[in-house]
């Protein structure tokens, strides 16, 4: 058996298991974890609990630490930036008459990413990189 906590990154998102790594975290606790996408803030929604080792996708990543008030503030700021970035993205797509649909702007603890339903166009990438 392996001790895990279930962490969710979006309100209705999938739950991912992490090793609590000795941290006292339970449901409702914000945590900082390293994922394939980068360093992310998530909320513990399950556990800690023991599950059979066969139910775990290896390697099991660890909780880096409990989130601080600064982390929560950063997440709030990132959500505001993501909203602005989404609006800018929609405007750029319309301005360039691009055949694409912006579906999401996702934020990590320290960065934001764009997601669309078609490949990005060079002009849009250049404008986005320049901050316009």
Tab-separated table of C-alpha atoms in Angstrom:
chain	number	residue	atom	x	y	z
A	1	UNK	CA	0.000	0.000	0.000
A	2	UNK	CA	1.118	3.538	-0.822
A	3	UNK	CA	0.068	6.717	1.011
A	4	UNK	CA	-1.254	9.341	-1.417
A	5	UNK	CA	-3.245	12.540	-1.564
A	6	UNK	CA	-5.555	13.386	-4.463
A	7	UNK	CA	-4.919	16.811	-5.986
A	8	UNK	CA	-7.158	18.699	-8.386
A	9	UNK	CA	-5.929	21.633	-10.501
A	10	UNK	CA	-9.280	22.841	-11.888
A	11	UNK	CA	-12.691	22.957	-10.207
A	12	UNK	CA	-14.140	20.001	-12.072
A	13	UNK	CA	-10.820	18.572	-13.236
A	14	UNK	CA	-9.316	15.137	-12.925
A	15	UNK	CA	-7.825	14.097	-9.583
A	16	UNK	CA	-4.136	13.164	-9.619
A	17	UNK	CA	-2.341	11.212	-6.895
A	18	UNK	CA	0.790	12.581	-5.239
A	19	UNK	CA	3.025	11.351	-2.432
A	20	UNK	CA	2.380	13.718	0.508
A	21	UNK	CA	6.146	13.566	1.164
A	22	UNK	CA	5.736	13.954	4.920
A	23	UNK	CA	3.655	17.123	4.622
A	24	UNK	CA	0.539	17.319	6.792
A	25	UNK	CA	-1.987	18.075	4.045
A	26	UNK	CA	-5.631	17.137	3.823
A	27	UNK	CA	-8.754	18.053	1.880
A	28	UNK	CA	-8.964	21.802	1.267
A	29	UNK	CA	-5.211	22.359	1.585
A	30	UNK	CA	-3.471	24.169	-1.258
A	31	UNK	CA	-0.263	22.444	-2.357
A	32	UNK	CA	2.619	23.078	-4.729
A	33	UNK	CA	3.572	20.123	-6.913
A	34	UNK	CA	5.813	19.469	-9.896
A	35	UNK	CA	3.970	18.079	-12.926
A	36	UNK	CA	4.950	17.354	-16.519
A	37	UNK	CA	3.747	20.906	-17.317
A	38	UNK	CA	5.817	22.587	-14.593
A	39	UNK	CA	5.299	23.811	-11.030
A	40	UNK	CA	1.593	23.992	-10.281
A	41	UNK	CA	-0.774	24.963	-7.511
A	42	UNK	CA	-3.497	22.465	-6.727
A	43	UNK	CA	-5.941	21.682	-3.959
A	44	UNK	CA	-5.986	18.436	-2.014
A	45	UNK	CA	-9.426	16.877	-2.468
A	46	UNK	CA	-8.722	13.292	-1.346
A	47	UNK	CA	-6.677	11.797	1.436
A	48	UNK	CA	-4.273	11.162	2.720
A	49	UNK	CA	-5.177	7.545	2.121
A	50	UNK	CA	-3.513	4.231	1.324
A	51	UNK	CA	-4.023	2.699	-2.107
A	52	UNK	CA	-2.622	-0.478	-3.675
A	53	UNK	CA	0.700	0.128	-5.437
A	54	UNK	CA	-0.813	-1.325	-8.637
A	55	UNK	CA	-3.309	1.580	-8.739
A	56	UNK	CA	-0.510	4.173	-8.919
A	57	UNK	CA	0.902	5.545	-12.158
A	58	UNK	CA	4.670	5.477	-11.653
A	59	UNK	CA	6.691	7.441	-10.928
A	60	UNK	CA	4.552	8.916	-8.161
A	61	UNK	CA	5.436	12.598	-7.873
A	62	UNK	CA	5.700	14.289	-4.494
A	63	UNK	CA	4.014	17.278	-2.919
A	64	UNK	CA	6.764	19.902	-2.796
A	65	UNK	CA	5.142	21.913	-0.005
A	66	UNK	CA	1.910	23.304	1.337
A	67	UNK	CA	0.920	26.496	-0.467
A	68	UNK	CA	1.619	29.800	1.233
A	69	UNK	CA	-0.507	32.943	1.216
A	70	UNK	CA	1.955	34.317	-1.366
A	71	UNK	CA	1.274	31.291	-3.585
A	72	UNK	CA	-2.485	31.831	-3.324
A	73	UNK	CA	-2.000	35.509	-4.189
A	74	UNK	CA	0.109	34.487	-7.213
A	75	UNK	CA	-2.636	32.090	-8.347
A	76	UNK	CA	-5.240	34.874	-8.094
A	77	UNK	CA	-3.009	37.215	-10.115
A	78	UNK	CA	-2.401	34.462	-12.694
A	79	UNK	CA	-6.155	33.937	-13.078
A	80	UNK	CA	-6.597	37.658	-13.780
A	81	UNK	CA	-3.736	37.546	-16.306
A	82	UNK	CA	-5.240	34.461	-17.949
A	83	UNK	CA	-8.569	36.264	-18.409
A	84	UNK	CA	-6.798	39.256	-19.978
A	85	UNK	CA	-4.672	36.955	-22.156
A	86	UNK	CA	-7.797	35.128	-23.346
A	87	UNK	CA	-9.449	38.409	-24.316
A	88	UNK	CA	-6.280	39.594	-26.102
A	89	UNK	CA	-6.022	36.252	-27.879
A	90	UNK	CA	-9.604	36.502	-29.123
A	91	UNK	CA	-8.944	40.037	-30.367
A	92	UNK	CA	-5.748	38.991	-32.176
A	93	UNK	CA	-7.469	36.025	-33.805
A	94	UNK	CA	-10.274	38.322	-35.015
A	95	UNK	CA	-7.846	41.055	-36.145
A	96	UNK	CA	-5.891	38.579	-38.255
A	97	UNK	CA	-9.054	36.774	-39.431
A	98	UNK	CA	-7.548	33.447	-38.364
A	99	UNK	CA	-9.476	30.183	-38.759
A	100	UNK	CA	-8.922	29.096	-35.182
A	101	UNK	CA	-10.790	28.992	-31.911
A	102	UNK	CA	-9.097	29.883	-28.632
A	103	UNK	CA	-10.318	27.388	-26.047
A	104	UNK	CA	-8.252	28.110	-22.969
A	105	UNK	CA	-5.407	30.008	-21.397
A	106	UNK	CA	-3.882	27.867	-18.703
A	107	UNK	CA	-1.602	29.142	-15.974
A	108	UNK	CA	1.119	27.449	-14.006
A	109	UNK	CA	2.407	28.943	-10.795
A	110	UNK	CA	4.907	31.055	-12.742
A	111	UNK	CA	3.705	31.159	-16.377
A	112	UNK	CA	0.736	31.091	-18.769
A	113	UNK	CA	0.075	29.011	-21.897
A	114	UNK	CA	-2.360	29.369	-24.813
A	115	UNK	CA	-4.498	26.529	-26.156
A	116	UNK	CA	-6.384	26.633	-29.443
A	117	UNK	CA	-8.132	24.157	-31.710
A	118	UNK	CA	-5.785	24.783	-34.638
A	119	UNK	CA	-2.062	25.436	-35.053
A	120	UNK	CA	-1.004	28.950	-34.050
A	121	UNK	CA	-0.100	31.369	-36.808
A	122	UNK	CA	3.319	33.027	-36.951
A	123	UNK	CA	1.975	36.594	-36.854
A	124	UNK	CA	-0.051	35.865	-33.736
A	125	UNK	CA	2.950	34.294	-32.008
A	126	UNK	CA	5.132	37.290	-32.846
A	127	UNK	CA	2.561	39.765	-31.526
A	128	UNK	CA	1.966	37.687	-28.394
A	129	UNK	CA	5.705	37.462	-27.737
A	130	UNK	CA	6.109	41.218	-28.041
A	131	UNK	CA	3.411	41.802	-25.434
A	132	UNK	CA	0.970	43.552	-27.759
